[in-house]
Amino acid sequence: MARTSDIEKAAEVLRAGGLVALPTETVYGLGADAENPAAVSRIFQVKGRPPTHPLIVHIGGADQLADWVAEVPATARLLAEHFWPGPLTLVLRRGPRVPLEATGGLETVAVRVPDHPAALALLEAFGGGVTAPSANRFGSVSPTTADHVRAELGEAVDFVLDGGPCGVGVESTIVDVTGETPAILRPGGVTREDLEAVLDRPLDVPATSHVRVPGQHPSHYAPSARVVLVEPEQIAAEAQLAQEQGHQVGVLLPSTLAGTPVKAHAVVPVPASMAGYARELYGFLRELDQRGCDLIIASLPPEEGLGLAIANRLRRAAGPRQS
């Protein structure tokens, strides 16, 4: 848990219009006062993020939702009741407190309540909403530790609130509840199966959406190394061929292939648990970059439970060539 003095310092920085890197259960966010257009605009400058790419507004509790949106439909109330605090973001009609700078010019806003003691303490101390995309350069690997933030953004952040490593490790699930039929716009830390159980209906995961949300860019969550996706049984052969072609190959080795000899510059065995894999995924990608790999070979996990979110991140990391 972050120190009380650090939380108070972070709140002061936000009030002054500064940027604070804050821990959440998903990834570290780059936070600004959600009602300060100049501070929000600075997030885009620091990240190199297109201004049309909307941000998520983090609030301190479900009871605050009506303060930030135009209306709260029954579906949104139900999901908030079951999954907040937690890695679920709801897309709703924008309320007057939210500047268009935070929504990418849209009349919708993405809102969530993070499930991290330091984030919740900061929101309480600050007394307002905090816009907070992941605290990294736009399109690159999201940070899951304070050191990741410091290494990538350095002094561009006014204060880094260290809350330890993130417990979930992939971003929140984004659900559009603006229409009659809810839809998952980004798979994440709350599974489709859990959402469907609460709503008692199947949910679509459209490949594209008319509602812009974070994480929809064709290339996203990407390390410096090029990511190539292959079937699990092809990993060893693809790694050997790439090595012979002169690449420094990194491999994310599925647990089903544990013990399989693989000729590569670096091999990282991934956990059998999808929760463990999600928690470590971004750290693995950063590690392979740091070990000098210029090509990363991976396979997609089964797209159920958290495997859906992991597969989504790996496809985005691989870019449009394999998405």
GROMACS .gro file of C-alpha atoms in nm:
model
  323
    1MET     CA    1   0.000   0.000   0.000
    2ALA     CA    2   0.124   0.347  -0.089
    3ARG     CA    3   0.211   0.578   0.199
    4THR     CA    4  -0.049   0.831   0.311
    5SER     CA    5   0.198   1.114   0.248
    6ASP     CA    6   0.243   0.995  -0.111
    7ILE     CA    7  -0.132   0.980  -0.168
    8GLU     CA    8  -0.168   1.334  -0.034
    9LYS     CA    9   0.117   1.449  -0.259
   10ALA     CA   10  -0.045   1.285  -0.561
   11ALA     CA   11  -0.378   1.455  -0.486
   12GLU     CA   12  -0.201   1.793  -0.462
   13VAL     CA   13  -0.038   1.736  -0.801
   14LEU     CA   14  -0.374   1.655  -0.959
   15ARG     CA   15  -0.535   1.966  -0.810
   16ALA     CA   16  -0.250   2.176  -0.952
   17GLY     CA   17  -0.317   2.041  -1.302
   18GLY     CA   18  -0.027   1.795  -1.301
   19LEU     CA   19   0.005   1.435  -1.413
   20VAL     CA   20   0.021   1.143  -1.169
   21ALA     CA   21   0.103   0.782  -1.257
   22LEU     CA   22  -0.124   0.574  -1.035
   23PRO     CA   23  -0.157   0.200  -0.976
   24THR     CA   24  -0.475   0.014  -1.054
   25GLU     CA   25  -0.549  -0.356  -1.047
   26THR     CA   26  -0.511  -0.367  -1.427
   27VAL     CA   27  -0.214  -0.149  -1.528
   28TYR     CA   28  -0.060   0.179  -1.415
   29GLY     CA   29  -0.252   0.481  -1.541
   30LEU     CA   30  -0.137   0.830  -1.638
   31GLY     CA   31  -0.384   1.040  -1.444
   32ALA     CA   32  -0.511   1.397  -1.466
   33ASP     CA   33  -0.802   1.592  -1.321
   34ALA     CA   34  -1.092   1.479  -1.542
   35GLU     CA   35  -1.250   1.827  -1.526
   36ASN     CA   36  -0.937   2.018  -1.626
   37PRO     CA   37  -0.916   2.033  -2.008
   38ALA     CA   38  -0.557   2.158  -2.007
   39ALA     CA   39  -0.442   1.877  -1.779
   40VAL     CA   40  -0.631   1.620  -1.985
   41SER     CA   41  -0.473   1.755  -2.304
   42ARG     CA   42  -0.130   1.713  -2.150
   43ILE     CA   43  -0.192   1.337  -2.121
   44PHE     CA   44  -0.218   1.319  -2.499
   45GLN     CA   45   0.101   1.519  -2.541
   46VAL     CA   46   0.304   1.304  -2.303
   47LYS     CA   47   0.180   0.976  -2.448
   48GLY     CA   48   0.188   1.086  -2.812
   49ARG     CA   49  -0.175   0.976  -2.823
   50PRO     CA   50  -0.412   1.094  -3.099
   51PRO     CA   51  -0.655   1.350  -2.951
   52THR     CA   52  -0.950   1.159  -3.097
   53HIS     CA   53  -0.865   0.853  -2.887
   54PRO     CA   54  -1.091   0.871  -2.578
   55LEU     CA   55  -0.980   0.827  -2.217
   56ILE     CA   56  -1.137   0.646  -1.921
   57VAL     CA   57  -1.263   0.849  -1.627
   58HIS     CA   58  -1.189   0.677  -1.295
   59ILE     CA   59  -1.425   0.751  -1.007
   60GLY     CA   60  -1.431   0.648  -0.643
   61GLY     CA   61  -1.753   0.448  -0.630
   62ALA     CA   62  -2.063   0.337  -0.817
   63ASP     CA   63  -2.265   0.593  -0.622
   64GLN     CA   64  -2.078   0.867  -0.813
   65LEU     CA   65  -2.165   0.739  -1.161
   66ALA     CA   66  -2.469   0.964  -1.208
   67ASP     CA   67  -2.244   1.268  -1.147
   68TRP     CA   68  -2.047   1.196  -1.464
   69VAL     CA   69  -2.297   1.062  -1.718
   70ALA     CA   70  -2.620   1.189  -1.868
   71GLU     CA   71  -2.821   0.888  -1.753
   72VAL     CA   72  -2.762   0.552  -1.587
   73PRO     CA   73  -2.964   0.276  -1.755
   74ALA     CA   74  -3.065  -0.036  -1.563
   75THR     CA   75  -2.801  -0.248  -1.738
   76ALA     CA   76  -2.526  -0.012  -1.624
   77ARG     CA   77  -2.652  -0.018  -1.265
   78LEU     CA   78  -2.661  -0.397  -1.267
   79LEU     CA   79  -2.306  -0.430  -1.400
   80ALA     CA   80  -2.171  -0.165  -1.164
   81GLU     CA   81  -2.334  -0.340  -0.870
   82HIS     CA   82  -2.169  -0.672  -0.956
   83PHE     CA   83  -1.827  -0.567  -1.086
   84TRP     CA   84  -1.726  -0.236  -0.924
   85PRO     CA   85  -1.470  -0.182  -0.792
   86GLY     CA   86  -1.309  -0.393  -1.060
   87PRO     CA   87  -1.167  -0.416  -1.412
   88LEU     CA   88  -1.488  -0.320  -1.594
   89THR     CA   89  -1.540   0.004  -1.788
   90LEU     CA   90  -1.888   0.119  -1.893
   91VAL     CA   91  -1.949   0.342  -2.194
   92LEU     CA   92  -2.240   0.582  -2.134
   93ARG     CA   93  -2.366   0.918  -2.254
   94ARG     CA   94  -2.138   1.202  -2.143
   95GLY     CA   95  -2.248   1.425  -1.858
   96PRO     CA   96  -2.167   1.800  -1.841
   97ARG     CA   97  -1.874   1.747  -1.598
   98VAL     CA   98  -1.675   1.560  -1.860
   99PRO     CA   99  -1.490   1.782  -2.110
  100LEU     CA  100  -1.478   1.676  -2.473
  101GLU     CA  101  -1.098   1.664  -2.443
  102ALA     CA  102  -1.144   1.349  -2.230
  103THR     CA  103  -1.381   1.177  -2.472
  104GLY     CA  104  -1.196   1.240  -2.797
  105GLY     CA  105  -1.479   1.471  -2.901
  106LEU     CA  106  -1.746   1.206  -2.850
  107GLU     CA  107  -2.075   1.244  -2.663
  108THR     CA  108  -2.001   0.914  -2.486
  109VAL     CA  109  -1.768   0.863  -2.190
  110ALA     CA  110  -1.596   0.555  -2.052
  111VAL     CA  111  -1.613   0.525  -1.671
  112ARG     CA  112  -1.487   0.277  -1.414
  113VAL     CA  113  -1.409   0.228  -1.044
  114PRO     CA  114  -1.061   0.076  -0.998
  115ASP     CA  115  -1.007  -0.206  -0.749
  116HIS     CA  116  -0.678  -0.094  -0.596
  117PRO     CA  117  -0.643   0.049  -0.245
  118ALA     CA  118  -0.399   0.321  -0.350
  119ALA     CA  119  -0.612   0.430  -0.646
  120LEU     CA  120  -0.927   0.443  -0.432
  121ALA     CA  121  -0.745   0.633  -0.158
  122LEU     CA  122  -0.618   0.883  -0.415
  123LEU     CA  123  -0.965   0.931  -0.564
  124GLU     CA  124  -1.105   0.993  -0.217
  125ALA     CA  125  -0.829   1.237  -0.125
  126PHE     CA  126  -0.859   1.418  -0.456
  127GLY     CA  127  -1.238   1.435  -0.443
  128GLY     CA  128  -1.300   1.417  -0.817
  129GLY     CA  129  -1.265   1.203  -1.125
  130VAL     CA  130  -0.931   1.113  -1.282
  131THR     CA  131  -0.878   1.043  -1.651
  132ALA     CA  132  -0.612   0.775  -1.675
  133PRO     CA  133  -0.503   0.581  -1.983
  134SER     CA  134  -0.209   0.346  -1.942
  135ALA     CA  135   0.111   0.526  -1.840
  136ASN     CA  136   0.320   0.451  -2.149
  137ARG     CA  137   0.385   0.588  -2.495
  138PHE     CA  138   0.086   0.539  -2.723
  139GLY     CA  139   0.072   0.192  -2.878
  140SER     CA  140   0.351   0.041  -2.668
  141VAL     CA  141   0.342  -0.217  -2.388
  142SER     CA  142   0.136  -0.111  -2.087
  143PRO     CA  143   0.317  -0.073  -1.751
  144THR     CA  144   0.238  -0.303  -1.460
  145THR     CA  145   0.495  -0.166  -1.213
  146ALA     CA  146   0.604   0.184  -1.112
  147ASP     CA  147   0.950   0.110  -1.251
  148HIS     CA  148   0.798   0.046  -1.596
  149VAL     CA  149   0.644   0.395  -1.582
  150ARG     CA  150   0.967   0.562  -1.472
  151ALA     CA  151   1.168   0.384  -1.742
  152GLU     CA  152   0.933   0.485  -2.022
  153LEU     CA  153   0.799   0.830  -1.929
  154GLY     CA  154   1.065   0.957  -1.688
  155GLU     CA  155   1.030   1.321  -1.587
  156ALA     CA  156   0.729   1.376  -1.814
  157VAL     CA  157   0.522   1.253  -1.518
  158ASP     CA  158   0.498   1.492  -1.224
  159PHE     CA  159   0.456   1.218  -0.962
  160VAL     CA  160   0.459   0.837  -0.962
  161LEU     CA  161   0.243   0.678  -0.693
  162ASP     CA  162   0.399   0.335  -0.631
  163GLY     CA  163   0.139   0.078  -0.532
  164GLY     CA  164   0.336  -0.236  -0.619
  165PRO     CA  165   0.280  -0.467  -0.916
  166CYS     CA  166  -0.066  -0.479  -1.072
  167GLY     CA  167  -0.272  -0.783  -0.981
  168VAL     CA  168  -0.472  -0.833  -1.303
  169GLY     CA  169  -0.215  -0.720  -1.557
  170VAL     CA  170  -0.438  -0.649  -1.858
  171GLU     CA  171  -0.669  -0.354  -1.904
  172SER     CA  172  -1.034  -0.342  -1.809
  173THR     CA  173  -1.314  -0.493  -2.014
  174ILE     CA  174  -1.506  -0.216  -2.192
  175VAL     CA  175  -1.882  -0.264  -2.235
  176ASP     CA  176  -2.100  -0.030  -2.437
  177VAL     CA  177  -2.432   0.020  -2.256
  178THR     CA  178  -2.556   0.317  -2.458
  179GLY     CA  179  -2.800   0.111  -2.663
  180GLU     CA  180  -3.057  -0.159  -2.608
  181THR     CA  181  -2.803  -0.437  -2.661
  182PRO     CA  182  -2.479  -0.422  -2.457
  183ALA     CA  183  -2.158  -0.525  -2.636
  184ILE     CA  184  -1.798  -0.589  -2.531
  185LEU     CA  185  -1.582  -0.334  -2.713
  186ARG     CA  186  -1.256  -0.451  -2.551
  187PRO     CA  187  -1.203  -0.783  -2.372
  188GLY     CA  188  -1.023  -0.743  -2.042
  189GLY     CA  189  -1.009  -0.828  -1.675
  190VAL     CA  190  -1.379  -0.918  -1.640
  191THR     CA  191  -1.457  -1.221  -1.855
  192ARG     CA  192  -1.733  -1.243  -2.112
  193GLU     CA  193  -1.865  -1.548  -1.930
  194ASP     CA  194  -1.903  -1.357  -1.602
  195LEU     CA  195  -2.077  -1.068  -1.777
  196GLU     CA  196  -2.316  -1.302  -1.955
  197ALA     CA  197  -2.400  -1.477  -1.630
  198VAL     CA  198  -2.501  -1.148  -1.467
  199LEU     CA  199  -2.692  -1.017  -1.769
  200ASP     CA  200  -2.842  -1.357  -1.852
  201ARG     CA  201  -2.779  -1.304  -2.222
  202PRO     CA  202  -2.499  -1.363  -2.474
  203LEU     CA  203  -2.270  -1.070  -2.552
  204ASP     CA  204  -2.110  -0.985  -2.884
  205VAL     CA  205  -1.743  -0.891  -2.912
  206PRO     CA  206  -1.747  -0.692  -3.239
  207ALA     CA  207  -1.421  -0.655  -3.428
  208THR     CA  208  -1.500  -0.288  -3.486
  209SER     CA  209  -1.741  -0.039  -3.330
  210HIS     CA  210  -1.888   0.302  -3.415
  211VAL     CA  211  -1.803   0.398  -3.055
  212ARG     CA  212  -1.431   0.474  -3.024
  213VAL     CA  213  -1.273   0.329  -2.711
  214PRO     CA  214  -0.918   0.275  -2.581
  215GLY     CA  215  -0.725  -0.018  -2.727
  216GLN     CA  216  -0.888  -0.027  -3.071
  217HIS     CA  217  -0.587   0.099  -3.265
  218PRO     CA  218  -0.472  -0.164  -3.521
  219SER     CA  219  -0.132  -0.185  -3.350
  220HIS     CA  220  -0.140  -0.159  -2.973
  221TYR     CA  221   0.025  -0.306  -2.661
  222ALA     CA  222   0.332  -0.363  -2.881
  223PRO     CA  223   0.694  -0.420  -2.773
  224SER     CA  224   0.985  -0.291  -2.979
  225ALA     CA  225   1.036  -0.643  -3.117
  226ARG     CA  226   0.805  -0.760  -3.395
  227VAL     CA  227   0.547  -1.010  -3.271
  228VAL     CA  228   0.459  -1.311  -3.487
  229LEU     CA  229   0.168  -1.540  -3.401
  230VAL     CA  230   0.179  -1.908  -3.499
  231GLU     CA  231   0.004  -2.228  -3.398
  232PRO     CA  232   0.156  -2.384  -3.083
  233GLU     CA  233   0.295  -2.684  -3.269
  234GLN     CA  234   0.482  -2.449  -3.508
  235ILE     CA  235   0.668  -2.251  -3.242
  236ALA     CA  236   0.989  -2.456  -3.230
  237ALA     CA  237   1.026  -2.475  -3.608
  238GLU     CA  238   0.948  -2.104  -3.658
  239ALA     CA  239   1.192  -2.003  -3.386
  240GLN     CA  240   1.474  -2.212  -3.533
  241LEU     CA  241   1.411  -2.078  -3.885
  242ALA     CA  242   1.409  -1.716  -3.763
  243GLN     CA  243   1.729  -1.772  -3.566
  244GLU     CA  244   1.895  -1.916  -3.876
  245GLN     CA  245   1.786  -1.606  -4.067
  246GLY     CA  246   1.975  -1.390  -3.821
  247HIS     CA  247   1.700  -1.279  -3.586
  248GLN     CA  248   1.735  -1.256  -3.209
  249VAL     CA  249   1.425  -1.460  -3.133
  250GLY     CA  250   1.220  -1.449  -2.815
  251VAL     CA  251   0.958  -1.715  -2.752
  252LEU     CA  252   0.652  -1.714  -2.528
  253LEU     CA  253   0.631  -2.087  -2.471
  254PRO     CA  254   0.283  -2.221  -2.385
  255SER     CA  255   0.253  -2.442  -2.079
  256THR     CA  256   0.134  -2.725  -2.305
  257LEU     CA  257   0.484  -2.727  -2.457
  258ALA     CA  258   0.673  -2.710  -2.128
  259GLY     CA  259   1.003  -2.895  -2.162
  260THR     CA  260   1.003  -2.875  -2.543
  261PRO     CA  261   1.353  -2.786  -2.668
  262VAL     CA  262   1.340  -2.454  -2.853
  263LYS     CA  263   1.637  -2.291  -3.026
  264ALA     CA  264   1.597  -1.920  -2.956
  265HIS     CA  265   1.778  -1.625  -2.806
  266ALA     CA  266   1.537  -1.621  -2.512
  267VAL     CA  267   1.252  -1.849  -2.407
  268VAL     CA  268   0.990  -1.743  -2.151
  269PRO     CA  269   0.757  -2.020  -2.027
  270VAL     CA  270   0.408  -1.881  -1.972
  271PRO     CA  271   0.188  -1.990  -1.680
  272ALA     CA  272  -0.080  -2.253  -1.731
  273SER     CA  273  -0.324  -2.031  -1.543
  274MET     CA  274  -0.482  -1.765  -1.763
  275ALA     CA  275  -0.493  -1.531  -1.462
  276GLY     CA  276  -0.119  -1.582  -1.415
  277TYR     CA  277  -0.051  -1.533  -1.785
  278ALA     CA  278  -0.256  -1.212  -1.797
  279ARG     CA  279  -0.078  -1.076  -1.490
  280GLU     CA  280   0.266  -1.139  -1.643
  281LEU     CA  281   0.202  -1.083  -2.016
  282TYR     CA  282   0.324  -0.725  -2.042
  283GLY     CA  283   0.619  -0.798  -1.817
  284PHE     CA  284   0.717  -1.088  -2.044
  285LEU     CA  285   0.706  -0.864  -2.353
  286ARG     CA  286   0.918  -0.600  -2.180
  287GLU     CA  287   1.165  -0.866  -2.065
  288LEU     CA  288   1.214  -0.997  -2.420
  289ASP     CA  289   1.276  -0.642  -2.543
  290GLN     CA  290   1.531  -0.589  -2.268
  291ARG     CA  291   1.706  -0.914  -2.356
  292GLY     CA  292   1.769  -0.785  -2.708
  293CYS     CA  293   1.509  -0.977  -2.904
  294ASP     CA  294   1.399  -0.830  -3.236
  295LEU     CA  295   1.134  -1.096  -3.304
  296ILE     CA  296   0.889  -1.255  -3.061
  297ILE     CA  297   0.708  -1.576  -3.150
  298ALA     CA  298   0.390  -1.658  -2.961
  299SER     CA  299   0.065  -1.849  -2.996
  300LEU     CA  300  -0.287  -1.754  -2.893
  301PRO     CA  301  -0.441  -1.918  -2.587
  302PRO     CA  302  -0.796  -2.060  -2.598
  303GLU     CA  303  -1.029  -1.760  -2.630
  304GLU     CA  304  -1.236  -1.821  -2.323
  305GLY     CA  305  -1.217  -1.662  -1.980
  306LEU     CA  306  -0.913  -1.435  -1.952
  307GLY     CA  307  -0.770  -1.612  -2.256
  308LEU     CA  308  -0.991  -1.385  -2.469
  309ALA     CA  309  -0.821  -1.074  -2.329
  310ILE     CA  310  -0.473  -1.224  -2.370
  311ALA     CA  311  -0.546  -1.321  -2.731
  312ASN     CA  312  -0.677  -0.970  -2.799
  313ARG     CA  313  -0.356  -0.813  -2.663
  314LEU     CA  314  -0.131  -1.046  -2.860
  315ARG     CA  315  -0.320  -0.978  -3.184
  316ARG     CA  316  -0.289  -0.603  -3.129
  317ALA     CA  317   0.080  -0.641  -3.044
  318ALA     CA  318   0.132  -0.831  -3.370
  319GLY     CA  319  -0.039  -0.548  -3.558
  320PRO     CA  320  -0.261  -0.544  -3.867
  321ARG     CA  321  -0.056  -0.805  -4.049
  322GLN     CA  322  -0.195  -1.075  -3.820
  323SER     CA  323  -0.504  -0.916  -3.664
   0.00000   0.00000   0.00000
